[in-house]
Amino acid sequence: MRLLAIVGSYRKGKTVDTLIDAAIKGARAGRENVEVEKIHLVDKNVKYCKNCMVCREDDPNKPIAKCVIADDMQTLCAALDEADGFIFGTPVNMGHETAIMKTFLERVCWVLARPGNSPLKGCPEPRTERKKKAIVIVSSGIIPPLLRRWCDEATALLKSVCKCSLNAKVVGSLYAGAVERKGIDAYLRKAFKLGKTLTS
Ligand SMILES: Cc1cc2nc3c(=O)[nH]c(=O)nc-3n(C[C@H](O)[C@H](O)[C@H](O)COP(=O)(O)O)c2cc1C
């Protein structure tokens, strides 16, 4: 099984990165043949989408649509297509995913999806037929888990992209809330358990 972990944090070795590592350990626990590639979006050259719609209008039978922009997204989209499962992680900044995560997701949207019919004609549906799994990890500095539903738009967007572009069912998510006050230790075990659900 091939997993791809996408880190949308600006900081290496901090909350999201550490929780993703714990989830990777969980995914590997008691399992052989779990291959994991971890990508830090901060290390990648990911330009803004141009809204040229070349991808959306490309042959719907192609697994990966053409993108006119030459940057790291060509390799990243190929890796997304090949993967069987995903770990997505992002800090919640101003209630949403980070700007680098959003830029990445906009570039993924129509390259791995084609126009479908649900819920409306023209909405994206995954190009791949392969059913995949995903987990989502988000962290916030101040807002505690109790207030998540009003202050976390990141998880909903990631779930939507998983469904519409990656054909991935989100089997669980972790909101590591108020880490500035609570620290991350309390969330490490949860991240490990969440990772296990990807491979069980
Ligand atoms: C520009 C910016 C906006 C932020 N907005 C929020 C917010 O809306 N709610 C919150 O609880 N924390 C907010 N934070 C704190 C981050 O969520 C927190 O630092 C992050 O989860 C830590 O992730 P990291 O250690 O992986 O960088 C914000 C931080 C920055 C830099």
GROMACS .gro file of C-alpha atoms and ligand atoms in nm:
model
  231
    1MET     CA    1   0.000   0.000   0.000
    2ARG     CA    2   0.132   0.339  -0.097
    3LEU     CA    3   0.052   0.640   0.122
    4LEU     CA    4   0.118   1.003   0.052
    5ALA     CA    5   0.142   1.249   0.341
    6ILE     CA    6   0.101   1.615   0.251
    7VAL     CA    7   0.224   1.867   0.507
    8GLY     CA    8   0.065   2.210   0.468
    9SER     CA    9   0.244   2.371   0.763
   10TYR     CA   10   0.502   2.645   0.714
   11ARG     CA   11   0.712   2.491   0.991
   12LYS     CA   12   0.899   2.163   0.989
   13GLY     CA   13   0.916   1.964   1.313
   14LYS     CA   14   0.626   2.153   1.471
   15THR     CA   15   0.266   2.057   1.540
   16VAL     CA   16   0.128   1.936   1.208
   17ASP     CA   17   0.453   1.775   1.097
   18THR     CA   18   0.489   1.591   1.429
   19LEU     CA   19   0.127   1.471   1.429
   20ILE     CA   20   0.163   1.351   1.071
   21ASP     CA   21   0.472   1.153   1.177
   22ALA     CA   22   0.266   0.993   1.455
   23ALA     CA   23  -0.008   0.905   1.205
   24ILE     CA   24   0.254   0.753   0.973
   25LYS     CA   25   0.382   0.538   1.262
   26GLY     CA   26   0.023   0.428   1.325
   27ALA     CA   27  -0.031   0.344   0.959
   28ARG     CA   28   0.285   0.133   0.959
   29ALA     CA   29   0.225  -0.038   1.296
   30GLY     CA   30   0.196  -0.415   1.254
   31ARG     CA   31   0.189  -0.379   0.877
   32GLU     CA   32   0.440  -0.468   0.613
   33ASN     CA   33   0.440  -0.321   0.268
   34VAL     CA   34   0.322   0.023   0.373
   35GLU     CA   35   0.524   0.269   0.171
   36VAL     CA   36   0.495   0.633   0.277
   37GLU     CA   37   0.614   0.944   0.100
   38LYS     CA   38   0.598   1.268   0.297
   39ILE     CA   39   0.579   1.594   0.108
   40HIS     CA   40   0.638   1.935   0.267
   41LEU     CA   41   0.457   2.183   0.047
   42VAL     CA   42   0.693   2.460   0.166
   43ASP     CA   43   0.974   2.282  -0.017
   44LYS     CA   44   0.786   2.268  -0.344
   45ASN     CA   45   0.744   2.506  -0.631
   46VAL     CA   46   0.366   2.534  -0.657
   47LYS     CA   47   0.249   2.830  -0.861
   48TYR     CA   48  -0.102   2.977  -0.855
   49CYS     CA   49  -0.370   2.825  -1.075
   50LYS     CA   50  -0.437   3.047  -1.381
   51ASN     CA   51  -0.803   2.949  -1.428
   52CYS     CA   52  -0.727   2.865  -1.793
   53MET     CA   53  -0.944   2.552  -1.759
   54VAL     CA   54  -0.722   2.347  -1.990
   55CYS     CA   55  -0.736   2.072  -1.725
   56ARG     CA   56  -1.114   2.075  -1.696
   57GLU     CA   57  -1.157   2.059  -2.073
   58ASP     CA   58  -0.898   1.784  -2.125
   59ASP     CA   59  -1.002   1.432  -2.233
   60PRO     CA   60  -1.218   1.299  -1.945
   61ASN     CA   61  -1.077   0.950  -1.995
   62LYS     CA   62  -0.723   1.056  -1.907
   63PRO     CA   63  -0.628   0.974  -1.545
   64ILE     CA   64  -0.438   1.301  -1.513
   65ALA     CA   65  -0.544   1.607  -1.711
   66LYS     CA   66  -0.300   1.845  -1.873
   67CYS     CA   67  -0.185   2.147  -1.672
   68VAL     CA   68  -0.013   2.428  -1.861
   69ILE     CA   69   0.201   2.533  -1.566
   70ALA     CA   70   0.547   2.376  -1.545
   71ASP     CA   71   0.633   2.331  -1.179
   72ASP     CA   72   0.637   2.061  -0.911
   73MET     CA   73   0.264   1.992  -0.948
   74GLN     CA   74   0.330   1.758  -1.241
   75THR     CA   75   0.520   1.521  -1.013
   76LEU     CA   76   0.284   1.579  -0.720
   77CYS     CA   77  -0.028   1.499  -0.924
   78ALA     CA   78   0.135   1.180  -1.053
   79ALA     CA   79   0.211   1.081  -0.692
   80LEU     CA   80  -0.148   1.158  -0.587
   81ASP     CA   81  -0.279   0.944  -0.870
   82GLU     CA   82  -0.051   0.652  -0.778
   83ALA     CA   83  -0.124   0.661  -0.404
   84ASP     CA   84  -0.374   0.432  -0.232
   85GLY     CA   85  -0.423   0.660   0.066
   86PHE     CA   86  -0.352   1.007   0.195
   87ILE     CA   87  -0.263   1.189   0.513
   88PHE     CA   88  -0.338   1.560   0.487
   89GLY     CA   89  -0.227   1.805   0.753
   90THR     CA   90  -0.258   2.179   0.786
   91PRO     CA   91  -0.265   2.443   1.056
   92VAL     CA   92  -0.592   2.632   1.082
   93ASN     CA   93  -0.498   2.990   1.001
   94MET     CA   94  -0.774   3.250   1.021
   95GLY     CA   95  -1.020   2.963   1.027
   96HIS     CA   96  -0.891   2.799   0.709
   97GLU     CA   97  -0.611   2.583   0.568
   98THR     CA   98  -0.280   2.759   0.503
   99ALA     CA   99  -0.232   2.951   0.180
  100ILE     CA  100   0.015   2.692   0.050
  101MET     CA  101  -0.234   2.412   0.111
  102LYS     CA  102  -0.510   2.607  -0.066
  103THR     CA  103  -0.282   2.687  -0.361
  104PHE     CA  104  -0.196   2.317  -0.385
  105LEU     CA  105  -0.561   2.207  -0.365
  106GLU     CA  106  -0.669   2.452  -0.636
  107ARG     CA  107  -0.406   2.300  -0.863
  108VAL     CA  108  -0.520   1.946  -0.781
  109CYS     CA  109  -0.891   2.016  -0.829
  110TRP     CA  110  -0.948   1.970  -1.203
  111VAL     CA  111  -0.624   1.793  -1.289
  112LEU     CA  112  -0.746   1.482  -1.108
  113ALA     CA  113  -1.118   1.544  -1.166
  114ARG     CA  114  -1.345   1.579  -1.468
  115PRO     CA  115  -1.685   1.743  -1.501
  116GLY     CA  116  -1.951   1.518  -1.351
  117ASN     CA  117  -2.321   1.539  -1.272
  118SER     CA  118  -2.338   1.547  -0.893
  119PRO     CA  119  -2.465   1.743  -0.709
  120LEU     CA  120  -2.492   1.964  -1.021
  121LYS     CA  121  -2.390   1.912  -1.383
  122GLY     CA  122  -2.032   2.028  -1.421
  123CYS     CA  123  -1.921   1.965  -1.064
  124PRO     CA  124  -1.593   1.773  -1.030
  125GLU     CA  125  -1.584   1.394  -1.004
  126PRO     CA  126  -1.264   1.194  -0.967
  127ARG     CA  127  -1.091   1.077  -1.285
  128THR     CA  128  -0.968   0.766  -1.107
  129GLU     CA  129  -1.197   0.470  -1.046
  130ARG     CA  130  -0.972   0.338  -0.768
  131LYS     CA  131  -1.131   0.378  -0.427
  132LYS     CA  132  -0.889   0.532  -0.178
  133LYS     CA  133  -0.880   0.636   0.187
  134ALA     CA  134  -0.765   0.952   0.360
  135ILE     CA  135  -0.724   1.108   0.702
  136VAL     CA  136  -0.711   1.476   0.785
  137ILE     CA  137  -0.512   1.640   1.066
  138VAL     CA  138  -0.550   2.006   1.152
  139SER     CA  139  -0.411   2.212   1.437
  140SER     CA  140  -0.504   2.545   1.587
  141GLY     CA  141  -0.316   2.769   1.825
  142ILE     CA  142  -0.600   2.907   2.034
  143ILE     CA  143  -0.939   2.761   1.945
  144PRO     CA  144  -1.025   2.451   2.153
  145PRO     CA  145  -1.193   2.139   2.007
  146LEU     CA  146  -1.529   2.245   2.152
  147LEU     CA  147  -1.544   2.539   1.910
  148ARG     CA  148  -1.411   2.350   1.607
  149ARG     CA  149  -1.734   2.354   1.407
  150TRP     CA  150  -1.736   2.734   1.395
  151CYS     CA  151  -1.364   2.787   1.348
  152ASP     CA  152  -1.236   2.512   1.119
  153GLU     CA  153  -1.315   2.539   0.749
  154ALA     CA  154  -0.995   2.351   0.660
  155THR     CA  155  -1.126   2.002   0.733
  156ALA     CA  156  -1.437   2.053   0.519
  157LEU     CA  157  -1.232   2.166   0.218
  158LEU     CA  158  -0.990   1.877   0.249
  159LYS     CA  159  -1.281   1.632   0.272
  160SER     CA  160  -1.437   1.784  -0.036
  161VAL     CA  161  -1.118   1.757  -0.244
  162CYS     CA  162  -1.069   1.398  -0.124
  163LYS     CA  163  -1.419   1.313  -0.245
  164CYS     CA  164  -1.434   1.514  -0.567
  165SER     CA  165  -1.080   1.481  -0.702
  166LEU     CA  166  -0.906   1.191  -0.530
  167ASN     CA  167  -1.187   0.937  -0.487
  168ALA     CA  168  -1.073   0.909  -0.125
  169LYS     CA  169  -1.308   0.845   0.164
  170VAL     CA  170  -1.201   1.041   0.471
  171VAL     CA  171  -1.206   0.770   0.738
  172GLY     CA  172  -1.124   1.006   1.023
  173SER     CA  173  -0.993   1.344   1.119
  174LEU     CA  174  -0.809   1.499   1.411
  175TYR     CA  175  -0.848   1.854   1.532
  176ALA     CA  176  -0.551   1.935   1.755
  177GLY     CA  177  -0.702   2.243   1.912
  178ALA     CA  178  -0.546   2.510   2.132
  179VAL     CA  179  -0.197   2.363   2.104
  180GLU     CA  180  -0.041   2.683   2.238
  181ARG     CA  181  -0.204   2.609   2.574
  182LYS     CA  182  -0.246   2.231   2.568
  183GLY     CA  183   0.071   2.126   2.382
  184ILE     CA  184   0.067   1.837   2.137
  185ASP     CA  185   0.142   1.538   2.360
  186ALA     CA  186  -0.228   1.479   2.424
  187TYR     CA  187  -0.285   1.455   2.050
  188LEU     CA  188   0.002   1.222   1.959
  189ARG     CA  189  -0.181   0.903   2.061
  190LYS     CA  190  -0.491   1.018   1.872
  191ALA     CA  191  -0.285   1.080   1.561
  192PHE     CA  192  -0.126   0.734   1.592
  193LYS     CA  193  -0.469   0.569   1.621
  194LEU     CA  194  -0.601   0.773   1.332
  195GLY     CA  195  -0.307   0.660   1.118
  196LYS     CA  196  -0.390   0.298   1.196
  197THR     CA  197  -0.738   0.338   1.048
  198LEU     CA  198  -0.582   0.410   0.710
  199THR     CA  199  -0.428   0.065   0.682
  200SER     CA  200  -0.678  -0.149   0.878
  201LIG     C1  201  -0.155   3.387   1.010
  201LIG     C2  202  -0.198   3.293   1.119
  201LIG     C3  203  -0.333   3.280   1.147
  201LIG     C4  204  -0.375   3.194   1.248
  201LIG     N1  205  -0.509   3.180   1.272
  201LIG     C5  206  -0.550   3.100   1.372
  201LIG     C6  207  -0.689   3.082   1.398
  201LIG     O1  208  -0.774   3.130   1.326
  201LIG     N2  209  -0.724   3.005   1.504
  201LIG     C7  210  -0.631   2.946   1.584
  201LIG     O2  211  -0.669   2.882   1.682
  201LIG     N3  212  -0.499   2.957   1.559
  201LIG     C8  213  -0.457   3.032   1.455
  201LIG     N4  214  -0.323   3.042   1.426
  201LIG     C9  215  -0.226   2.958   1.500
  201LIG    C10  216  -0.192   2.835   1.418
  201LIG     O3  217  -0.306   2.758   1.390
  201LIG    C11  218  -0.092   2.747   1.493
  201LIG     O4  219   0.025   2.821   1.511
  201LIG    C12  220  -0.065   2.621   1.412
  201LIG     O5  221  -0.174   2.533   1.428
  201LIG    C13  222   0.060   2.552   1.447
  201LIG     O6  223   0.091   2.462   1.343
  201LIG     P1  224   0.245   2.430   1.312
  201LIG     O7  225   0.311   2.408   1.445
  201LIG     O8  226   0.243   2.305   1.230
  201LIG     O9  227   0.301   2.546   1.239
  201LIG    C14  228  -0.279   3.123   1.325
  201LIG    C15  229  -0.142   3.139   1.295
  201LIG    C16  230  -0.103   3.222   1.194
  201LIG    C17  231   0.044   3.235   1.163
   0.00000   0.00000   0.00000
